[in-house]
Coordinates of C-alpha atoms in Angstrom, one line a residue:
X1 CA 84.9 98.0 105.0
X2 CA 86.9 96.7 102.0
X3 CA 90.5 97.1 102.9
X4 CA 92.3 97.9 99.7
X5 CA 94.6 100.0 101.9
X6 CA 96.1 96.6 102.9
X7 CA 96.3 95.2 99.4
X8 CA 99.7 93.3 99.3
X9 CA 101.3 94.7 96.1
X10 CA 103.5 97.6 95.1
X11 CA 102.6 99.9 98.0
X12 CA 98.9 98.9 98.4
X13 CA 95.7 100.7 97.7
X14 CA 93.2 100.5 94.9
X15 CA 95.9 101.4 92.4
X16 CA 97.8 98.3 93.5
X17 CA 94.8 96.2 92.7
X18 CA 94.7 97.8 89.2
X19 CA 98.5 97.2 88.8
X20 CA 97.9 93.4 89.3
X21 CA 95.4 93.5 86.5
X22 CA 97.6 95.6 84.2
X23 CA 100.6 93.3 84.9
X24 CA 98.6 90.3 83.7
X25 CA 97.3 92.2 80.6
X26 CA 100.7 93.5 79.6
X27 CA 102.3 90.1 79.9
X28 CA 99.6 88.4 77.9
X29 CA 99.7 91.1 75.1
X30 CA 103.5 91.2 74.9
X31 CA 104.1 94.8 76.0
X32 CA 107.4 95.8 77.7
X33 CA 106.9 99.5 78.5
X34 CA 104.2 101.9 79.6
X35 CA 103.5 105.6 79.5
X36 CA 101.2 107.1 82.0
X37 CA 100.5 110.2 84.0
X38 CA 99.4 111.7 87.4
X39 CA 100.2 114.2 90.0
X40 CA 103.2 114.4 92.2
X41 CA 101.7 112.2 94.9
X42 CA 99.8 110.0 92.4
X43 CA 99.1 106.5 93.8
X44 CA 98.6 105.4 90.3
X45 CA 102.0 106.5 89.1
X46 CA 103.7 104.8 92.1
X47 CA 101.9 101.5 91.5
X48 CA 102.6 101.5 87.8
X49 CA 106.3 102.4 88.3
X50 CA 106.9 99.7 90.9
X51 CA 105.0 97.1 88.8
X52 CA 107.3 97.9 85.8
X53 CA 110.4 97.7 88.0
X54 CA 109.3 94.3 89.2
X55 CA 109.0 93.1 85.6
X56 CA 112.0 94.9 84.1
X57 CA 109.8 97.0 81.9
X58 CA 110.4 100.6 80.9
X59 CA 108.1 103.2 82.5
X60 CA 107.7 106.8 81.5
X61 CA 105.8 109.0 84.0
X62 CA 104.3 112.3 82.9
X63 CA 104.1 114.0 86.3
X64 CA 101.9 117.0 86.6
X65 CA 103.5 119.4 88.9
X66 CA 106.6 121.4 90.0
X67 CA 110.0 119.7 89.8
X68 CA 111.3 121.2 93.0
X69 CA 108.3 119.8 95.0
X70 CA 108.6 116.4 93.2
X71 CA 112.3 116.1 94.1
X72 CA 111.8 117.2 97.8
X73 CA 108.7 115.2 98.8
X74 CA 108.6 111.6 100.1
X75 CA 105.7 109.2 99.8
X76 CA 104.7 108.3 96.3
X77 CA 107.1 110.9 94.8
X78 CA 110.1 109.2 96.5
X79 CA 109.0 105.8 95.3
X80 CA 108.7 107.1 91.8
X81 CA 112.2 108.3 91.9
X82 CA 113.5 105.1 93.4
X83 CA 111.7 102.9 90.9
X84 CA 113.9 103.8 88.0
X85 CA 111.1 105.2 86.0
X86 CA 111.6 108.2 83.6
X87 CA 110.0 111.1 85.4
X88 CA 109.0 114.0 83.2
X89 CA 107.6 117.0 85.0
X90 CA 104.9 118.8 82.9
X91 CA 102.1 121.3 83.2
X92 CA 98.7 119.5 83.3
X93 CA 97.5 121.1 80.1
X94 CA 100.4 119.5 78.2
X95 CA 99.7 116.0 79.4
X96 CA 98.3 114.5 76.2
X97 CA 101.2 115.9 74.1
X98 CA 103.8 114.7 76.5
X99 CA 102.4 111.2 76.6
X100 CA 102.2 111.0 72.8
X101 CA 105.8 112.2 72.6
X102 CA 106.9 109.6 75.1
X103 CA 105.1 106.8 73.2
X104 CA 106.9 107.7 70.0
X105 CA 110.2 107.9 71.8
X106 CA 109.8 104.4 73.3
X107 CA 108.8 102.9 70.0
X108 CA 111.8 104.5 68.3
X109 CA 114.0 102.9 71.0
X110 CA 112.6 99.5 70.1
X111 CA 110.1 99.1 72.9
X112 CA 106.4 98.0 72.6
X113 CA 104.8 100.5 74.9
X114 CA 101.2 100.6 76.2
X115 CA 99.4 103.9 76.8
X116 CA 97.9 103.7 80.4
X117 CA 95.3 106.4 80.8
X118 CA 95.8 108.3 84.0
X119 CA 94.3 106.6 87.0
X120 CA 94.0 103.3 85.2
X121 CA 91.1 104.1 82.9
X122 CA 91.7 101.2 80.5
X123 CA 89.7 98.0 80.7
X124 CA 92.1 96.2 83.1
X125 CA 91.6 99.1 85.6
X126 CA 87.8 98.5 85.6
X127 CA 87.5 94.7 85.3
X128 CA 89.6 94.2 88.4
X129 CA 86.9 96.0 90.4
X130 CA 84.2 93.9 88.9
X131 CA 86.2 90.9 90.1
X132 CA 86.6 92.5 93.5
X133 CA 82.8 93.0 93.8
X134 CA 82.3 89.3 93.0
X135 CA 84.7 88.5 95.8
X136 CA 82.9 90.8 98.2
X137 CA 79.5 89.2 97.2
X138 CA 80.9 85.8 97.9
X139 CA 82.1 86.7 101.3
X140 CA 78.9 88.6 102.2
X141 CA 76.8 85.6 101.2
X142 CA 78.8 83.4 103.6
X143 CA 77.7 85.5 106.5
X144 CA 74.2 86.5 105.3
X145 CA 75.1 90.2 104.8
X146 CA 74.1 92.6 102.1
X147 CA 74.8 96.4 102.1
X148 CA 72.3 99.0 101.4
X149 CA 75.0 101.6 100.6
X150 CA 78.6 101.4 99.4
X151 CA 80.7 104.6 99.7
X152 CA 84.1 105.3 98.2
X153 CA 86.5 108.2 97.3
X154 CA 86.0 108.8 93.6
X155 CA 88.7 110.4 91.5
X156 CA 89.3 109.5 87.8
X157 CA 86.2 107.3 87.9
X158 CA 87.4 103.8 86.9
X159 CA 87.1 102.4 90.4
X160 CA 83.5 103.6 90.9
X161 CA 82.6 102.5 87.3
X162 CA 84.0 99.0 88.0
X163 CA 82.2 98.7 91.3
X164 CA 78.9 99.9 89.8
X165 CA 79.0 97.4 86.9
X166 CA 80.1 94.7 89.3
X167 CA 77.1 95.3 91.6
X168 CA 74.8 94.8 88.7
X169 CA 76.6 91.7 87.5
X170 CA 76.3 90.0 90.9
X171 CA 72.6 90.9 91.3
X172 CA 73.2 93.8 93.7
X173 CA 71.9 96.5 91.4
X174 CA 69.8 98.0 94.2
X175 CA 72.9 98.7 96.4
X176 CA 73.5 102.5 96.2
X177 CA 77.1 103.1 95.2
X178 CA 78.0 106.6 96.1
X179 CA 81.3 108.2 95.1
X180 CA 82.6 111.1 97.1
X181 CA 84.5 113.3 94.7
X182 CA 88.1 114.1 95.6
X183 CA 88.6 116.6 92.7
X184 CA 86.1 116.7 89.9
X185 CA 82.9 118.8 89.7
X186 CA 79.5 117.2 89.3
X187 CA 79.0 117.2 85.5
X188 CA 82.5 116.1 84.4
X189 CA 82.8 113.6 87.2
X190 CA 79.5 111.8 86.5
X191 CA 80.2 111.9 82.7
X192 CA 83.6 110.1 82.9
X193 CA 82.3 107.5 85.3
X194 CA 79.2 106.8 83.2
X195 CA 81.1 106.6 80.0
X196 CA 83.6 104.1 81.4
X197 CA 80.8 102.1 83.1
X198 CA 79.0 101.9 79.7
X199 CA 82.2 100.6 78.2
X200 CA 82.6 98.0 80.9
X201 CA 79.0 96.9 80.6
X202 CA 79.4 96.4 76.9
X203 CA 82.5 94.3 77.6
X204 CA 80.5 92.0 79.8
X205 CA 77.4 92.0 77.6
X206 CA 75.4 93.9 80.1
X207 CA 72.7 95.9 78.5
X208 CA 72.5 99.0 80.7
X209 CA 73.1 102.7 80.2
X210 CA 74.7 104.3 83.3
X211 CA 74.4 107.9 82.0
X212 CA 71.7 108.8 84.6
X213 CA 72.4 106.2 87.4
X214 CA 75.8 107.3 88.7
X215 CA 75.7 108.8 92.3
X216 CA 78.6 111.3 92.6
X217 CA 78.7 113.6 95.6
X218 CA 80.7 116.8 95.3
X219 CA 79.9 118.4 98.7
X220 CA 83.3 117.6 100.2
X221 CA 85.7 118.9 97.6
X222 CA 87.0 121.6 100.0
X223 CA 88.1 123.6 97.0
X224 CA 89.6 120.9 94.8
X225 CA 92.3 118.3 94.5
X226 CA 94.6 118.0 97.6
X227 CA 92.4 120.6 99.4
X228 CA 90.9 120.1 102.8
X229 CA 89.5 121.9 105.8
X230 CA 90.9 122.0 109.3
X231 CA 87.6 120.3 110.5
X232 CA 88.1 117.4 108.0
X233 CA 91.8 116.9 109.1
X234 CA 90.9 117.0 112.8
X235 CA 88.1 114.5 112.2
X236 CA 90.3 112.1 110.3
X237 CA 93.1 112.4 112.9
X238 CA 90.6 111.4 115.6
X239 CA 89.3 108.5 113.5
X240 CA 92.9 107.2 113.2
X241 CA 93.5 107.6 117.0
X242 CA 90.3 105.7 117.8
X243 CA 90.4 102.9 115.1
X244 CA 93.9 102.5 113.9
X245 CA 92.7 103.1 110.3
X246 CA 94.8 105.6 108.3
X247 CA 93.2 107.9 105.7
X248 CA 94.7 110.4 103.4
X249 CA 93.2 113.8 103.2
X250 CA 93.6 113.7 99.4
X251 CA 91.7 110.5 98.6
X252 CA 90.3 108.0 101.1
X253 CA 89.9 110.5 103.9
X254 CA 87.6 112.7 101.8
X255 CA 85.6 109.6 101.0
X256 CA 85.4 108.5 104.6
X257 CA 84.6 112.0 106.0
X258 CA 82.0 112.6 103.3
X259 CA 80.4 109.2 104.0
X260 CA 80.2 109.9 107.8
X261 CA 78.6 113.3 107.1
X262 CA 76.1 111.8 104.7
X263 CA 75.1 109.2 107.3
X264 CA 74.3 111.9 109.8
X265 CA 72.7 114.2 107.3
X266 CA 70.3 111.6 105.8
X267 CA 69.8 109.5 109.0
X268 CA 71.4 106.3 107.6
X269 CA 72.6 105.0 111.0
X270 CA 70.3 102.0 110.8
X271 CA 71.4 101.0 107.2
X272 CA 74.0 98.4 106.3
X273 CA 76.9 100.4 104.8
X274 CA 80.2 99.3 103.3
X275 CA 83.1 101.8 102.9
X276 CA 85.7 100.9 100.2
X277 CA 89.0 102.0 101.6
X278 CA 91.0 102.8 98.5
X279 CA 94.3 103.4 100.5
X280 CA 96.5 106.4 100.5
X281 CA 99.1 105.6 103.2
X282 CA 101.9 107.0 100.9
X283 CA 100.0 110.3 100.7
X284 CA 100.1 110.5 104.5
X285 CA 103.9 109.8 104.4
X286 CA 104.8 112.6 102.0

């Protein structure tokens, strides 16, 4: 298991890993503000907001959801409020317009803002996972281990894209990287992952088209984003009680539950399998 849930920065999780990469990029390029978006319990928004607070940068969050819920919930929503970020509550369909408006406002105020695509879908949000795969490969080589499968919860797609490209770059192209969707349907989900993977591949000079090679499982959506079944919740609660590992039903829990079901369904018990724990403790604490 890759323990991004223990990542030691701005609340942990895969979004904290991305925040480190964005922090270095923003400093290098001379930005002093960001505009980004996500749901009320977005791990991405929380990581970006705390990263900006740490650096004294302006942060504008376009938060997709109801204001009453945002102001009442804890977890990521509470940290967004405490971070000092500008929190604008919007309907999802108005996201692009709201972000464009916020960018213009910050420029007019004298800031140099960077447009962070929701979930961390700019290059820093993918290259950090290429680097993470390189680190994983190094550690595995030290003990003579190589996985047959790698599972993760897959949302906006930049994490899975980065891992997929990273696997090819380290010579592990035969490792099956399977994303368990937490929200998106098959066609759209695969499309955004493949497009971003192709962009990353071009960045590294890797000649590969990922259009038909992304493995994206949508069997455990349970109706969509933040949706789950009582059976899934019970399973994850038992897993926590037996292992001490914490999974959110929104993100990492769907990935873990889906992986365990796939192991049984396809008789993978004798295979070497890595689960990439993307975090989500703040979702549990909401």
